[in-house]
Short mmCIF file of the C-alpha atoms (twelve columns), coordinates in Angstrom:
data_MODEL
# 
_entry.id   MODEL 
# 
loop_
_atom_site.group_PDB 
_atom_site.id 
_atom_site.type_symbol 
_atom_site.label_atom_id 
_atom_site.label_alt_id 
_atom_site.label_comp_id 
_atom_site.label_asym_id 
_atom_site.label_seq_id 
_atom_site.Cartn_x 
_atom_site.Cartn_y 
_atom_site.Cartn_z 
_atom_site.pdbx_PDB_model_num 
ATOM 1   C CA . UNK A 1   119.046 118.485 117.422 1 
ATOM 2   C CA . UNK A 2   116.734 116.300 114.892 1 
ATOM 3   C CA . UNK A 3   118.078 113.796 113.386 1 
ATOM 4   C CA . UNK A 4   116.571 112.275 110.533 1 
ATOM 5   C CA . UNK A 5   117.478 108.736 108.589 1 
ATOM 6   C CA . UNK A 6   115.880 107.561 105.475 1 
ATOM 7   C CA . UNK A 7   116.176 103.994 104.499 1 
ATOM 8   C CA . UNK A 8   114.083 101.377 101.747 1 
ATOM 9   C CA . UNK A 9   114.456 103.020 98.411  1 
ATOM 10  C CA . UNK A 10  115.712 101.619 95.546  1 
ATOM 11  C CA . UNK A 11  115.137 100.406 92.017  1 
ATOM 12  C CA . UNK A 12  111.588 98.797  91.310  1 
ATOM 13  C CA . UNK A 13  109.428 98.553  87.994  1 
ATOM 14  C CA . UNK A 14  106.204 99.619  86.998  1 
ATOM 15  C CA . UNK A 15  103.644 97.900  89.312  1 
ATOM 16  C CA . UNK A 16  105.930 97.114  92.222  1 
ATOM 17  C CA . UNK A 17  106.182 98.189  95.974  1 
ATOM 18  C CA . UNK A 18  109.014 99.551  98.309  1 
ATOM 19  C CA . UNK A 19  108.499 100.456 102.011 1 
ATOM 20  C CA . UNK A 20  110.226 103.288 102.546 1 
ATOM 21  C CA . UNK A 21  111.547 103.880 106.875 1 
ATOM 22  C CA . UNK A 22  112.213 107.166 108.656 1 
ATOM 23  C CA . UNK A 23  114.436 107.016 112.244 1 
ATOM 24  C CA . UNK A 24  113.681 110.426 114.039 1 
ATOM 25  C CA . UNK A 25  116.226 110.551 116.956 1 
ATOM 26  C CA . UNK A 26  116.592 113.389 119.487 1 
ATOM 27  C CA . UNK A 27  112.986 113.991 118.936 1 
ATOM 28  C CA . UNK A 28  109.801 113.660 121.411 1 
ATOM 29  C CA . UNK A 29  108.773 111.867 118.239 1 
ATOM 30  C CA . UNK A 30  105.362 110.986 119.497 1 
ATOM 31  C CA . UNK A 31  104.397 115.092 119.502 1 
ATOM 32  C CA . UNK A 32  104.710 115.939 116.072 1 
ATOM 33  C CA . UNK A 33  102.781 115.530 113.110 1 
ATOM 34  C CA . UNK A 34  105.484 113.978 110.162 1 
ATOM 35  C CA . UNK A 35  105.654 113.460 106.499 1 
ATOM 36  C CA . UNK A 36  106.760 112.217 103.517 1 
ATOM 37  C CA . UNK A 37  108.682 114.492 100.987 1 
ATOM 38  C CA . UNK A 38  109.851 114.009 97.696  1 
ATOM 39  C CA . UNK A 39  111.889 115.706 95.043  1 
ATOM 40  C CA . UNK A 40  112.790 114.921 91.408  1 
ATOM 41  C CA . UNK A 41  115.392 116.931 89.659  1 
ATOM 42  C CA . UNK A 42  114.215 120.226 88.178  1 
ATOM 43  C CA . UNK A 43  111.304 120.156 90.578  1 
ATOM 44  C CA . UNK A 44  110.168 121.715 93.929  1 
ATOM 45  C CA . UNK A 45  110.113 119.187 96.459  1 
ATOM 46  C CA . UNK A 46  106.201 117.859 97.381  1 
ATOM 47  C CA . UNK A 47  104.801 116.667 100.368 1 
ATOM 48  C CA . UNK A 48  103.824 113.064 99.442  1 
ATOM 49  C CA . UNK A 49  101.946 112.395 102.870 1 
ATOM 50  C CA . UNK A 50  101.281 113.049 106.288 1 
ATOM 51  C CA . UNK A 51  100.038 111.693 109.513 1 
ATOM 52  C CA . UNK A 52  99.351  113.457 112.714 1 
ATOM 53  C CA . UNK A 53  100.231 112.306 116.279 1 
ATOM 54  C CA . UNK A 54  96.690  110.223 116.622 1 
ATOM 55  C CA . UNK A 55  97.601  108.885 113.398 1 
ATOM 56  C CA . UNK A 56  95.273  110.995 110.947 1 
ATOM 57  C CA . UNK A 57  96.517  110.625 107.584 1 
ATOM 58  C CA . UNK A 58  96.602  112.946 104.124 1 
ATOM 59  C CA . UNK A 59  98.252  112.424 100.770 1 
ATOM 60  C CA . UNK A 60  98.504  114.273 97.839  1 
ATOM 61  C CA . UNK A 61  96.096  113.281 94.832  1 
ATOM 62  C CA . UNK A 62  98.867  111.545 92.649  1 
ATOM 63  C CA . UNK A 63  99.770  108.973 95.410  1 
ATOM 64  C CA . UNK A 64  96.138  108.631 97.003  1 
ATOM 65  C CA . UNK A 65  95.265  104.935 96.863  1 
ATOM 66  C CA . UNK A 66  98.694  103.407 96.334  1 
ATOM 67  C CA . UNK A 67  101.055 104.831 99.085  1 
ATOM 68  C CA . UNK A 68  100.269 104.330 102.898 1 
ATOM 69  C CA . UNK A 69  102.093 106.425 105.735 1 
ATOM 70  C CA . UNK A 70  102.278 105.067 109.277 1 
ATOM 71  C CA . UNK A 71  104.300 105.574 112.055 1 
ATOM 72  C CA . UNK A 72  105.023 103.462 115.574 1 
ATOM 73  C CA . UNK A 73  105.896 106.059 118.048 1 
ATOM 74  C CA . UNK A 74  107.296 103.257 120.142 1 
ATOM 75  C CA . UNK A 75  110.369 103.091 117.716 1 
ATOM 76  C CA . UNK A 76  110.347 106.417 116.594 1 
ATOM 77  C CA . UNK A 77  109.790 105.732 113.247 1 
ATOM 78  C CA . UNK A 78  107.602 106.549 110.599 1 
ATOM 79  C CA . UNK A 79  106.770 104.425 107.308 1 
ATOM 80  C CA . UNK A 80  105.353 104.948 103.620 1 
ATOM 81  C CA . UNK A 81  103.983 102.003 102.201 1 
ATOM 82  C CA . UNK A 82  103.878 102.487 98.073  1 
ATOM 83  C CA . UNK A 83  102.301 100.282 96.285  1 
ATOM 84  C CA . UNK A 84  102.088 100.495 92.095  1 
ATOM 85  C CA . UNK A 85  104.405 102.203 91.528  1 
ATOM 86  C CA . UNK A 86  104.101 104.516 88.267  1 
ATOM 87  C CA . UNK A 87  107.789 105.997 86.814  1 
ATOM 88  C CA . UNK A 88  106.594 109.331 87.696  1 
ATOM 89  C CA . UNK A 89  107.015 108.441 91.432  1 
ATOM 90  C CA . UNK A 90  110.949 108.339 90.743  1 
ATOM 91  C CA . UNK A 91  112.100 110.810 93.334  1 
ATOM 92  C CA . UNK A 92  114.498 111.239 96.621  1 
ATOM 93  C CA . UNK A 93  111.907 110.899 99.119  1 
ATOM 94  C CA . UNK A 94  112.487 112.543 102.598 1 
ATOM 95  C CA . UNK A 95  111.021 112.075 105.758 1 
ATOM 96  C CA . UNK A 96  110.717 115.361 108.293 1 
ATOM 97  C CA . UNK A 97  108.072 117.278 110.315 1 
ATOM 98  C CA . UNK A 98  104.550 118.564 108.846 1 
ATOM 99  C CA . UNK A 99  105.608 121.541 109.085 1 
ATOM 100 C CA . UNK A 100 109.311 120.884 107.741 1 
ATOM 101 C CA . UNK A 101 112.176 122.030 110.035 1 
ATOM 102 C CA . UNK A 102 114.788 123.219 107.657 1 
ATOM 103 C CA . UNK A 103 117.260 122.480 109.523 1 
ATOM 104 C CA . UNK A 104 116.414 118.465 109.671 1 
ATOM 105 C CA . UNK A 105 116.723 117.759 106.351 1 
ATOM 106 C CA . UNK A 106 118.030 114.211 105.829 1 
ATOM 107 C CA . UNK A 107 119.856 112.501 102.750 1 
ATOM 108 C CA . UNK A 108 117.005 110.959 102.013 1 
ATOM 109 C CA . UNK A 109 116.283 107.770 99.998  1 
ATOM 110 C CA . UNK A 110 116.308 107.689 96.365  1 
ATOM 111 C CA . UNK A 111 113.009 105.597 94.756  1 
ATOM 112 C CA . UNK A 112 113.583 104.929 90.836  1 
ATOM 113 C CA . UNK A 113 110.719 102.895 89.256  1 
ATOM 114 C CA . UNK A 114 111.730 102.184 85.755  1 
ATOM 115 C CA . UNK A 115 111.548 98.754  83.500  1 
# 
């Protein structure tokens, strides 16, 4: 029923920015809360950040002050901003619900900062 597509990643260095897009199809997309995952190999995957439908936001210490999540319910699409990017950041980063739906899952987008 959800459909999920990740887009923006790629290969940055130290210091740079990506803007990472999520298209939610077969969604009311403007009733749910959504967030940003990620997950490096070896490690659980992390909710990076979160914004509710009025457009509250929350982010996990590591990213606080360098990655911004919005989203424009008119195009059903949510966005993380990041901004100095550290190495440590390389991860696939997903997009889904806050609370994730297992079953919506994407391929998500893979982020590498490295020099």
């Amino acid at each position: 029923q959800v459909q999920l597509v990740e887009s923006g990643g790629g290969l940055v260095q130290p210091g740079g920015s990506l803007r990472l897009s999520c298209a939610a199809s077969r969604i009311i997309f403007s009733a749910y809360a959504m967030g940003w995952y990620r997950q490096a190999p070896g490690k659980q995957r992390e909710l990076v950040a979160s914004i509710t439908r009025r457009g509250t936001t929350n982010y996990t210490d590591s990213v606080k002050g360098r990655f911004t999540i919005s989203r424009d319910n008119a195009k059903n699409t949510v966005y993380l901003q990041m901004n100095s990017l550290k190495p440590e950041d390389t991860a696939v980063y997903y997009c889904n619900l806050d609370p994730p739906r297992q079953n919506s899952w994407g391929q998500g987008t893979q982020v590498t900062v490295s020099s």
